[in-house]
Coordinates of C-alpha atoms in Angstrom, one line a residue:
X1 CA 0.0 0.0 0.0
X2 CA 1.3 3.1 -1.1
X3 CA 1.4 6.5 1.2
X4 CA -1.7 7.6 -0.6
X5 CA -3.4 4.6 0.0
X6 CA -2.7 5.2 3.4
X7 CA -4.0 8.4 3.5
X8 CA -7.1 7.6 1.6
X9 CA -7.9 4.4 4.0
X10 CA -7.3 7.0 7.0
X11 CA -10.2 9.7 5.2
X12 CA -12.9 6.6 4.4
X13 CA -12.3 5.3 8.8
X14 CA -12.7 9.3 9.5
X15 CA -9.1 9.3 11.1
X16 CA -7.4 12.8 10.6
X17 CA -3.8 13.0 10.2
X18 CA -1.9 15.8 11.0
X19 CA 1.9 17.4 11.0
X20 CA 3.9 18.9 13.5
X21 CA 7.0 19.4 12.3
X22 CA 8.5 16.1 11.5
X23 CA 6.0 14.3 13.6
X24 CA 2.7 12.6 12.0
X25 CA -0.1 13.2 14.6
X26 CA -4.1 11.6 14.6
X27 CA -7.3 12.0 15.8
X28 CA -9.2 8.8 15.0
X29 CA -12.8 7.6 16.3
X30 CA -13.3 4.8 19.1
X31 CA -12.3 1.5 16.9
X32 CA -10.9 3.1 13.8
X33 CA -7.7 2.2 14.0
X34 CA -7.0 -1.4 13.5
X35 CA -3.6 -2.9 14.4
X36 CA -2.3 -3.3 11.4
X37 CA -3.6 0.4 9.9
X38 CA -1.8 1.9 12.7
X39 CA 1.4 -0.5 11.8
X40 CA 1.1 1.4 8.3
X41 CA 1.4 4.7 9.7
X42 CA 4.4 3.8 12.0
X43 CA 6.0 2.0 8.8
X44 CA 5.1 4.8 6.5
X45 CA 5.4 8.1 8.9
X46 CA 8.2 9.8 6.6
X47 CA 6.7 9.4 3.4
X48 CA 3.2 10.4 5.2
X49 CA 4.3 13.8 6.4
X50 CA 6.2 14.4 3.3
X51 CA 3.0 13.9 1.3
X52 CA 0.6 15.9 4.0
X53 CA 3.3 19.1 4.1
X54 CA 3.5 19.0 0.8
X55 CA -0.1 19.1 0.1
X56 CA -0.6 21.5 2.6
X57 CA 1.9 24.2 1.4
X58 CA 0.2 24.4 -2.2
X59 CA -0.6 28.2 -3.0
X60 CA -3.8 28.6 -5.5
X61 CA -7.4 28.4 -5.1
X62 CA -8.9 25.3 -3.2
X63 CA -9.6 22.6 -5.3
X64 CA -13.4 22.7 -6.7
X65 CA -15.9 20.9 -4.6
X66 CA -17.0 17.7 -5.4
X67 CA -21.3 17.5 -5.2
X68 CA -24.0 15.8 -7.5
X69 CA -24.9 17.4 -10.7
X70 CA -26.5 14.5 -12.3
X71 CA -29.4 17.3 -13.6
X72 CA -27.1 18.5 -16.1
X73 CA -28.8 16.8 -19.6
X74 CA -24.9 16.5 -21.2
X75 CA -22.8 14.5 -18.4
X76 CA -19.5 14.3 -19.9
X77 CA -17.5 11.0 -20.1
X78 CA -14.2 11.2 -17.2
X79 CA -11.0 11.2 -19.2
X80 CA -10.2 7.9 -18.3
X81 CA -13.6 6.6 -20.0
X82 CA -12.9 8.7 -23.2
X83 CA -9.6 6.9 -23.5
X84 CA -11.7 3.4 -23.6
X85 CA -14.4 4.7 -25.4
X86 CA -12.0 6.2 -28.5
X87 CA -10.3 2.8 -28.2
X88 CA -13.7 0.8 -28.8
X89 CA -14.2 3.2 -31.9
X90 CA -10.8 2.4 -33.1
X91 CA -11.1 -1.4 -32.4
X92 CA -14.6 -2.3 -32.0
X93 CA -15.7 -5.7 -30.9
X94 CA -13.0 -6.4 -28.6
X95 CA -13.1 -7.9 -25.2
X96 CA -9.5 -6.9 -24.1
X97 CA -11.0 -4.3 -21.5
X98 CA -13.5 -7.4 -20.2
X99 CA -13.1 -7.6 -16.3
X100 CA -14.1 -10.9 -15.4
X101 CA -14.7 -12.1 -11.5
X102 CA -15.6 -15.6 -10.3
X103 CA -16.7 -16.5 -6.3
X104 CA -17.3 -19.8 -5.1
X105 CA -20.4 -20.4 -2.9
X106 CA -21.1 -23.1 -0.9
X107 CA -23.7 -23.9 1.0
X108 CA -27.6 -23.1 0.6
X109 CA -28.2 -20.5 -2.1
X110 CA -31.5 -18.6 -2.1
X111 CA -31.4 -18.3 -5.8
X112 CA -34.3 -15.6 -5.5
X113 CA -32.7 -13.7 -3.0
X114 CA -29.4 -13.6 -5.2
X115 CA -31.2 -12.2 -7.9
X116 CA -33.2 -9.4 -6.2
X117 CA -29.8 -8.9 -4.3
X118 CA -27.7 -8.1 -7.8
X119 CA -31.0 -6.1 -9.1
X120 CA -30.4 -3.9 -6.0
X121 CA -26.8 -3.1 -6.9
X122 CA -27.9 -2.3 -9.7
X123 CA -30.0 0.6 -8.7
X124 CA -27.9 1.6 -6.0
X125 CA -24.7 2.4 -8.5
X126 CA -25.5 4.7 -11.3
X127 CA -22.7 3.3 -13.4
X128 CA -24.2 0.0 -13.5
X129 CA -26.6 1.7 -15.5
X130 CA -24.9 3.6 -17.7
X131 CA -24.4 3.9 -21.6
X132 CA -22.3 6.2 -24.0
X133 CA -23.6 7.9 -26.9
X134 CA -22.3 10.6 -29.2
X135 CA -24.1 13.6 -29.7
X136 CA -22.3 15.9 -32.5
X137 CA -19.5 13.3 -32.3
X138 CA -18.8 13.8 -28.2
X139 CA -19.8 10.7 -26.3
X140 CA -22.0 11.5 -23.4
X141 CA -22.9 9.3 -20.3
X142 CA -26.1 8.5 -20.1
X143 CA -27.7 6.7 -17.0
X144 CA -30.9 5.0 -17.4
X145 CA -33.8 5.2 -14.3
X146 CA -34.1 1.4 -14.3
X147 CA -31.8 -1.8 -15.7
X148 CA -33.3 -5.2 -15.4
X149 CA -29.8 -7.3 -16.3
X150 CA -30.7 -10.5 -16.0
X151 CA -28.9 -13.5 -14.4
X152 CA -28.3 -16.2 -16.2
X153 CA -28.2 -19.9 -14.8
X154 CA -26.9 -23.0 -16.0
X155 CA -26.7 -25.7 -14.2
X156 CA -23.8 -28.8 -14.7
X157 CA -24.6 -30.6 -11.6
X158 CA -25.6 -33.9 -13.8
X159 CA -22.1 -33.9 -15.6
X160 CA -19.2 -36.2 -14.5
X161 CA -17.3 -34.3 -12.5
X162 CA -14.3 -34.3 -15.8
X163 CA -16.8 -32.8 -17.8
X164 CA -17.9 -30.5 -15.2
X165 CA -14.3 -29.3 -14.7
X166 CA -13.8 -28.9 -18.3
X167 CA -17.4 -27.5 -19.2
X168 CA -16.2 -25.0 -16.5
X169 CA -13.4 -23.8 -17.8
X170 CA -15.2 -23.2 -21.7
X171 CA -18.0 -21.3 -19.7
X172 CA -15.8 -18.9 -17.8
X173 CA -13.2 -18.3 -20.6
X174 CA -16.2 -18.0 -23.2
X175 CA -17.9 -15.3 -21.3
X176 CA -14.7 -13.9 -20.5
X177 CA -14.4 -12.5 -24.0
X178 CA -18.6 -11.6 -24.4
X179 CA -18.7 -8.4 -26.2
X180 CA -19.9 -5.3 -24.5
X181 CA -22.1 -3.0 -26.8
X182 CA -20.8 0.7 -25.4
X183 CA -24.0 2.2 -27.0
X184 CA -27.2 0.1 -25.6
X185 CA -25.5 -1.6 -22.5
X186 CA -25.7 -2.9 -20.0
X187 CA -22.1 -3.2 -19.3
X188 CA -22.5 -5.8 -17.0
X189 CA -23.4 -9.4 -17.3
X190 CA -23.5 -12.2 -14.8
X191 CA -23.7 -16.0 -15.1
X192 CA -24.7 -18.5 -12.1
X193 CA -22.9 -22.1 -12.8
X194 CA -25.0 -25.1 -10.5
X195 CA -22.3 -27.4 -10.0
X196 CA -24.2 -29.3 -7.1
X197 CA -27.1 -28.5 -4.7
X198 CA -24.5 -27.1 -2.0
X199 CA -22.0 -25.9 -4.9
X200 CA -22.1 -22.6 -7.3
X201 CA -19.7 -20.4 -9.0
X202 CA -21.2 -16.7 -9.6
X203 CA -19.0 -15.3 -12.6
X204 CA -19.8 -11.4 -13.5
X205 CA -18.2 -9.4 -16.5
X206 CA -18.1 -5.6 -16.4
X207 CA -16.1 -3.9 -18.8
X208 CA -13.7 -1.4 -18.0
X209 CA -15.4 1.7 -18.5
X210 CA -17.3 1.3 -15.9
X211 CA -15.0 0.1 -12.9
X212 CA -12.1 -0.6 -11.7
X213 CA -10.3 -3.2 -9.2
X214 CA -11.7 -0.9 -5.9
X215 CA -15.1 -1.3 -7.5
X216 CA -14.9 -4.6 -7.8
X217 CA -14.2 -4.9 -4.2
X218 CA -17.2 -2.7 -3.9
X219 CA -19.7 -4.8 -6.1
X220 CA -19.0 -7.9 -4.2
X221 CA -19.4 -6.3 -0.8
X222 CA -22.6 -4.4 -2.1
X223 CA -24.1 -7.3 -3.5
X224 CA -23.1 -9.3 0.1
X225 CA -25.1 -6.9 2.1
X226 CA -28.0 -6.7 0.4
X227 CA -28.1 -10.8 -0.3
X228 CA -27.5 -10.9 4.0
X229 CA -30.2 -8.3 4.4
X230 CA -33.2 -10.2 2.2
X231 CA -32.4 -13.5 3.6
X232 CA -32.3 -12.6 7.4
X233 CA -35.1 -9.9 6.7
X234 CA -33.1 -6.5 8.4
X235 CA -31.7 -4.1 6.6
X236 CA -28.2 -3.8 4.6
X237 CA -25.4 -1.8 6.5
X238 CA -24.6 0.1 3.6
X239 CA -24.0 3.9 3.8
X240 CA -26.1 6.4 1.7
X241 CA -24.3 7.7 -1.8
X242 CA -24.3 11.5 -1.9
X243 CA -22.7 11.0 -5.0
X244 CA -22.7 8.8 -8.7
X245 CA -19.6 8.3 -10.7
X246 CA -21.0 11.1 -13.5
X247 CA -21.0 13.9 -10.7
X248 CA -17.0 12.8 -10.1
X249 CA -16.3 13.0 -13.8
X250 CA -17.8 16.6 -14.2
X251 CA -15.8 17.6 -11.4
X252 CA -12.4 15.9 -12.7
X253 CA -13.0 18.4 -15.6
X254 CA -13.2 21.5 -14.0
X255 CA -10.4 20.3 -11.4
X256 CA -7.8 19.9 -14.2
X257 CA -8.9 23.1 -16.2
X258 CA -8.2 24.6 -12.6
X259 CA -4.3 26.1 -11.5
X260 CA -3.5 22.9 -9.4
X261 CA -4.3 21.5 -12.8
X262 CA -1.6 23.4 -14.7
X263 CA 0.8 22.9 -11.8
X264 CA 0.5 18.9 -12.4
X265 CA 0.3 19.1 -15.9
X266 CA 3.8 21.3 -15.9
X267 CA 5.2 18.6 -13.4
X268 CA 4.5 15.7 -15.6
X269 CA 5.6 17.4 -19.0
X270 CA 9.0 17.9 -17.4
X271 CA 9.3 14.6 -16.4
X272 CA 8.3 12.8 -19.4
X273 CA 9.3 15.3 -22.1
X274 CA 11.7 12.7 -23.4
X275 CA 11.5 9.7 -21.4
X276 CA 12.0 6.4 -23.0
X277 CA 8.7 5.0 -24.7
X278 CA 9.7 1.6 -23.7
X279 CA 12.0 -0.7 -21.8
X280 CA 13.9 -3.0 -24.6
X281 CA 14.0 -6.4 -22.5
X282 CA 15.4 -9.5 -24.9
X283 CA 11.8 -11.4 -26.3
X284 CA 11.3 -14.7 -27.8
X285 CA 9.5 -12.9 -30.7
X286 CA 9.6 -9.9 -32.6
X287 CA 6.7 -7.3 -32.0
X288 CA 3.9 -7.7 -34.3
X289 CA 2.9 -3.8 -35.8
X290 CA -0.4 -4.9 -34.4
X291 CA -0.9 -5.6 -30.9
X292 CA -3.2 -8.7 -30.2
X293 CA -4.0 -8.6 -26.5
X294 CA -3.0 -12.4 -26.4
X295 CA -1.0 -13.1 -22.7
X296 CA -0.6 -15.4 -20.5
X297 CA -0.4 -15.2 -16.5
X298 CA 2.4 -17.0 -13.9
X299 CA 1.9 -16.9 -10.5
X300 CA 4.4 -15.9 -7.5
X301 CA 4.8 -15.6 -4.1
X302 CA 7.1 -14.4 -1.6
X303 CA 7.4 -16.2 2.2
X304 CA 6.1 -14.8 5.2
X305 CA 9.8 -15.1 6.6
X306 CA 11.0 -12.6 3.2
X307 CA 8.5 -10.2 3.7
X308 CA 9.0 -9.9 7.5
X309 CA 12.7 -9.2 6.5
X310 CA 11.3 -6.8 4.0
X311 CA 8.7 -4.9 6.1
X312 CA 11.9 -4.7 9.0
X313 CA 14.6 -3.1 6.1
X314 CA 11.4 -1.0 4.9
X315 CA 10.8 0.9 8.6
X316 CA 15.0 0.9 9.3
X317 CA 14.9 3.2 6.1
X318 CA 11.8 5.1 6.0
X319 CA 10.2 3.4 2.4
X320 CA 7.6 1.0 2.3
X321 CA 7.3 -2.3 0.7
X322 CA 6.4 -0.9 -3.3
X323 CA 9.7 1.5 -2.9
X324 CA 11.8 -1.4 -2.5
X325 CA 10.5 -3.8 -4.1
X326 CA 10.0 -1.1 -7.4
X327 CA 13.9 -0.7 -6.6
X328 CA 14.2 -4.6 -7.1
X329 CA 12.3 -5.0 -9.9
X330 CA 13.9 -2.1 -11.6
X331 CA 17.1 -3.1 -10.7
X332 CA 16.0 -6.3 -12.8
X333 CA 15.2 -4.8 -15.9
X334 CA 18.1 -3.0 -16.1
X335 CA 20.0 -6.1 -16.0
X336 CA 17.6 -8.0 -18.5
X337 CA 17.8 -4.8 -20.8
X338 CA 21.1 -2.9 -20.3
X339 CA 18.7 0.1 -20.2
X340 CA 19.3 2.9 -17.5
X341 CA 16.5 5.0 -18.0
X342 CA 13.3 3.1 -17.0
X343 CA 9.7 4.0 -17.4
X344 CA 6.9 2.1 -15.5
X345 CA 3.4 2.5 -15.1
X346 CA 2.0 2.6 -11.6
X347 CA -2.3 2.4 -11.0
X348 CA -3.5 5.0 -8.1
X349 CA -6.8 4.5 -6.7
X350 CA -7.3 8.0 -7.4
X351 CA -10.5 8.2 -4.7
X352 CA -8.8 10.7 -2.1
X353 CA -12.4 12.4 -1.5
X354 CA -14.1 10.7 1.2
X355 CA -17.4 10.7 -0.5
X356 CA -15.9 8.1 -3.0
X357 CA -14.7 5.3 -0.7
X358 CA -18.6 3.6 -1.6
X359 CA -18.9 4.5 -5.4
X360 CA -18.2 2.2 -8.5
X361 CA -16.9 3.8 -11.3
X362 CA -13.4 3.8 -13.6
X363 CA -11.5 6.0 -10.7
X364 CA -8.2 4.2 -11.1
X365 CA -5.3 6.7 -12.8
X366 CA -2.1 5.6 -13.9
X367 CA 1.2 7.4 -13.2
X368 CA 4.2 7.2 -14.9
X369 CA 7.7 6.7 -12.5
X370 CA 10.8 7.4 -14.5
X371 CA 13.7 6.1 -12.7
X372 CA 17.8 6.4 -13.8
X373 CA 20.4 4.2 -13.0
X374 CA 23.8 4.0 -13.5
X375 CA 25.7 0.4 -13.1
X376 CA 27.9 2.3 -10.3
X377 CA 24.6 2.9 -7.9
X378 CA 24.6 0.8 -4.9
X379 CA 21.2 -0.7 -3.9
X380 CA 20.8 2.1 -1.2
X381 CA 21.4 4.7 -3.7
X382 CA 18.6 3.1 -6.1
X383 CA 16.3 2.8 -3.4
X384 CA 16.7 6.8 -2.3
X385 CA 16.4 7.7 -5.8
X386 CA 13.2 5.7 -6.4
X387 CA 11.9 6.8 -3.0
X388 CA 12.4 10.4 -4.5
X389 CA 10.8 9.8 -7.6
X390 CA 7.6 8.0 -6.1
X391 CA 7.0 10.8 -3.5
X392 CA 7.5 13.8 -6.2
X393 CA 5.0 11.6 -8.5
X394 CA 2.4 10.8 -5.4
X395 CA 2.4 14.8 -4.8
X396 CA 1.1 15.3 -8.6
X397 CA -1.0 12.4 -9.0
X398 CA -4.3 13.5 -9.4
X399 CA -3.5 14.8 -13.2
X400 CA -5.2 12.1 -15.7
X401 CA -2.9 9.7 -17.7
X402 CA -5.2 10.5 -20.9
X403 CA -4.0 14.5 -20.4
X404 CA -0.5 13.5 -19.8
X405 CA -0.5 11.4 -22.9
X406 CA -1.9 14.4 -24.9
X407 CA 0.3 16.8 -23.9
X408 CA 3.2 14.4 -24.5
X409 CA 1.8 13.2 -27.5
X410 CA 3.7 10.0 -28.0
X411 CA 3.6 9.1 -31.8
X412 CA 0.9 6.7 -32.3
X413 CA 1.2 3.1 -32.4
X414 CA -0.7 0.1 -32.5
X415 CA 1.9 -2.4 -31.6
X416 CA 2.1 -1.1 -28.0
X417 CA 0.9 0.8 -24.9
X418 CA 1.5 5.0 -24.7
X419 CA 4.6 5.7 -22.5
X420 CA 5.0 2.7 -21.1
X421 CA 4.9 -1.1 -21.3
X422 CA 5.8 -2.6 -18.0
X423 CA 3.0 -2.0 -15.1
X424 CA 4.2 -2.6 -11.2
X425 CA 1.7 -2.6 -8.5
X426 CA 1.7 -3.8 -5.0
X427 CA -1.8 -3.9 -3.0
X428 CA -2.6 -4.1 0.7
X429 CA -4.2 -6.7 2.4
X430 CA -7.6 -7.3 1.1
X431 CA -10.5 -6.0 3.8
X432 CA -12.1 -8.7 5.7
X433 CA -15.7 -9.7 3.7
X434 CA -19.2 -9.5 4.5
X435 CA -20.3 -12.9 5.3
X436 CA -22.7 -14.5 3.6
X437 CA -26.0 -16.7 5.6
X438 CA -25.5 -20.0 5.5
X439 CA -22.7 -19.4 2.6
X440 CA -19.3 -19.9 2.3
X441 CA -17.5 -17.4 -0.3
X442 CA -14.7 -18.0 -2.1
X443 CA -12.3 -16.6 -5.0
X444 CA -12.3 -18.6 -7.9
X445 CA -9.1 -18.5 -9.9
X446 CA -9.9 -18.1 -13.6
X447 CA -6.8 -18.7 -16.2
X448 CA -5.9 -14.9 -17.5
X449 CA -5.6 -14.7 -21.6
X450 CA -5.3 -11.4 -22.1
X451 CA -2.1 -9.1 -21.9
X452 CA -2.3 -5.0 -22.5
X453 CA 1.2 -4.5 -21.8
X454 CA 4.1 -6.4 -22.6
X455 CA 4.8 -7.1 -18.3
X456 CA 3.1 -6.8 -15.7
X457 CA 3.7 -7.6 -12.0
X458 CA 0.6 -7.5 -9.5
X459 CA 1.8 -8.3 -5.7
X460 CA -0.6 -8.7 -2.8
X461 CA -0.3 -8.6 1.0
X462 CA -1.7 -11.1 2.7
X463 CA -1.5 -12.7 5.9
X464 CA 1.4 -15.3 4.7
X465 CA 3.5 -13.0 2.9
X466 CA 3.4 -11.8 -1.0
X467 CA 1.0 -13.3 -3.1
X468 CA 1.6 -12.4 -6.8
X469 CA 0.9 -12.5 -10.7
X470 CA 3.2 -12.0 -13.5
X471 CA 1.3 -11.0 -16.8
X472 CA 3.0 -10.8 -20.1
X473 CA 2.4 -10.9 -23.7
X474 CA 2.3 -13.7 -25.5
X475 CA 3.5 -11.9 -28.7
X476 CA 7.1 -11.6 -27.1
X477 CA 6.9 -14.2 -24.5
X478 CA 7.5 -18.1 -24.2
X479 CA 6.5 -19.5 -21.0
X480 CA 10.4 -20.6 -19.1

């Protein structure tokens, strides 16, 4: 979890952080602040009071509030939706920007309650209702009162279980590439697999557009409350949304036109003037001049015993786990590739208004850490220079890839990503879930086809270490 994260987890509990001089200070209320949130904030203190000085000392006008304004007829598309939506008119009938989820349940489903459950959701996040259309060749959001979506059930539980395995596996990667149809929606579909009377797997598709990997979180934990709340006849202890996903992008768009916009936007194009468009690793195949979105995913893990190690070097030096093992990984490609001058894409939640924490929606923004080394740097002088570049690009984050790509205006090509190709990303601890009556719930791991970068390296805390993926495209990559 990165120092923003932090931050952002602090604003959802209500816990105020604070500077005084060098010292990071809180107020949090009765509860709030869970062991291993307040083991962040020791672990992260210097980069914490770094980020909250420097946001504090910022001259310009305050940054534009942030309240619904859904009665506007023409709700704009957020820049990181007009980026997908200019893609699907480029490439149409695609499913590379699919997002595809799969839970186990076991136990007694109410099957009915499910159902009015997911229809809930539904009418509780304005996304999950939203279309694009183009008026005067501008798409437009629009959100639709009602959206029945139906669930669809099939049910395997007569087949051996070989052909229930394999019939399985067809299903899930068959609807993982369904199309989504931008225009007349929905942009969400959902599939219930009856393995057995006591066994289901509930797979739902969303494309991009629309969320993101919070939102996800958000959908399940939704759709778990209100599935509790009709089965045990109470109500579902979810809080009231002030706000939709439309109101943020209209406010993203008067945020950037805005001087903290132009001090961002200055930031970046210094940066990334002439950065490197790529990192040259060695391949097993040439790159096609059109990318095909074909991958394939490893997985990875490090011990509880390395990342105890980690986390203890991580607090001796004032970084946290990302800054050294971004140093690592760098260090890596500059040994695969004889390249010193790195560029790597990093996802940011991007929700730092509290009103946010409960919304679905495409928040997610992408920076872009460019990081030099030289083969005489010691480890500790990689790590300070990465720990550098990470807090200067946290203090400017807010300013959208999709503007940082236009102002840098990278010449276009279809064999590969803008500005980068290598993604790094390491996420906290996942929060506990909302248990299900009479239901045990489960991931599902579904086998990953699609790549939309050449590399990419997904790490996740959990209670036994690292848990990780490694994604990469099958164009250039053999399987070791």
């Amino acid at each position: 979890m990165n120092p923003n994260e932090i931050i952002e987890r602090c604003r959802v509990k209500g816990i105020i952080l604070q500077t005084e001089g060098e010292q990071l200070r809180f107020s949090a209320p009765v509860g709030a602040l869970m062991p291993d949130l307040r083991q962040l904030l020791t672990e992260n203190k210097k980069a914490l009071v770094y980020l909250l000085q420097a946001h504090t000392t910022r001259s310009g006008p305050p940054t534009p509030e942030l309240a619904p304004d859904l009665a506007q007829s023409k709700i704009p598309l957020s820049f990181a939706q007009q980026r997908l939506w200019f893609l699907d008119q480029l490439e149409p009938g695609k499913a590379v920007y699919n997002i595809s989820q799969t839970r186990r349940l076991m136990g007694k489903l109410n099957i009915s309650a499910l159902e009015s459950a997911y229809t809930r959701v539904i009418d509780r996040q304005a996304v999950l209702r939203t279309s694009f259309h183009a008026h005067e060749e501008v798409p437009q959001q629009v959100i639709a009162s009602m959206c029945t979506v139906e669930l669809h059930i099939v049910d395997y539980s007569a087949l051996l279980e070989t052909e229930r395995q394999e019939k399985v596996r067809s299903t899930l990667e068959q609807n993982s590439q369904y199309i989504f149809d931008l225009v007349h929606g929905p942009l969400i579909r959902t599939m219930l697999l009856r393995l057995s009377p006591s066994e289901h797997l509930l797979n739902v598709i969303l494309h991009h557009i629309i969320t993101d990997a919070l939102s996800n979180g958000i959908f399940w934990h939704d759709l778990a409350q209100y599935y509790r709340a009709i089965v045990t006849e109470t109500s579902p202890d979810l809080p009231s949304l002030p706000i939709q996903y439309a109101d943020y992008a209209v406010w993203e768009r008067v945020r950037v036109e805005g001087r903290e916009g132009d001090r961002q936007r200055s930031y970046w194009k210094a940066v990334l003037h002439d950065a490197p468009r790529t990192v040259d690793l060695p391949t097993d195949h040439s790159r096609p001049p059109l990318q095909s979105y074909q991958g394939n995913t490893e997985a990875m893990c490090l011990s509880e015993t390395l990342t105890t190690r980690i986390k203890a070097f991580n607090q001796q030096h004032h970084v946290t786990v990302f800054m050294t093992l971004l140093s690592v990984f760098n260090v890596w490609l500059f040994l695969m590739g004889r390249q010193a001058d790195l560029v790597v894409g990093v996802p940011i939640t991007n929700r730092r208004h509290q009103d946010l924490a409960s919304v679905m929606g495409f928040f997610v923004n992408t920076i872009v850490l460019r990081t030099r080394l030289q083969p005489k740097h010691t480890f500790m002088e990689i790590l300070e220079h990465v720990r550098t570049v990470c807090l200067n690009a946290y203090a400017h984050q807010d300013f959208p890839f999709e503007q940082t790509v236009k102002m840098i205006q990278p010449q276009r090509d279809l064999s590969r990503h803008p500005l980068f190709q290598i993604m790094f990303q390491v996420l906290p601890k996942s929060e506990p879930s909302v248990q299900w009556p009479d239901i045990e719930v489960t991931p599902f791991r579904e086998v990953w086809r699609t790549a939309r970068l050449d590399l990419s390296v997904t790490l996740r805390e959990t209670d036994q270490g690292l848990d990780g993926t490694l994604t990469y495209s099958t164009d250039l990559f053999e399987p070791s």
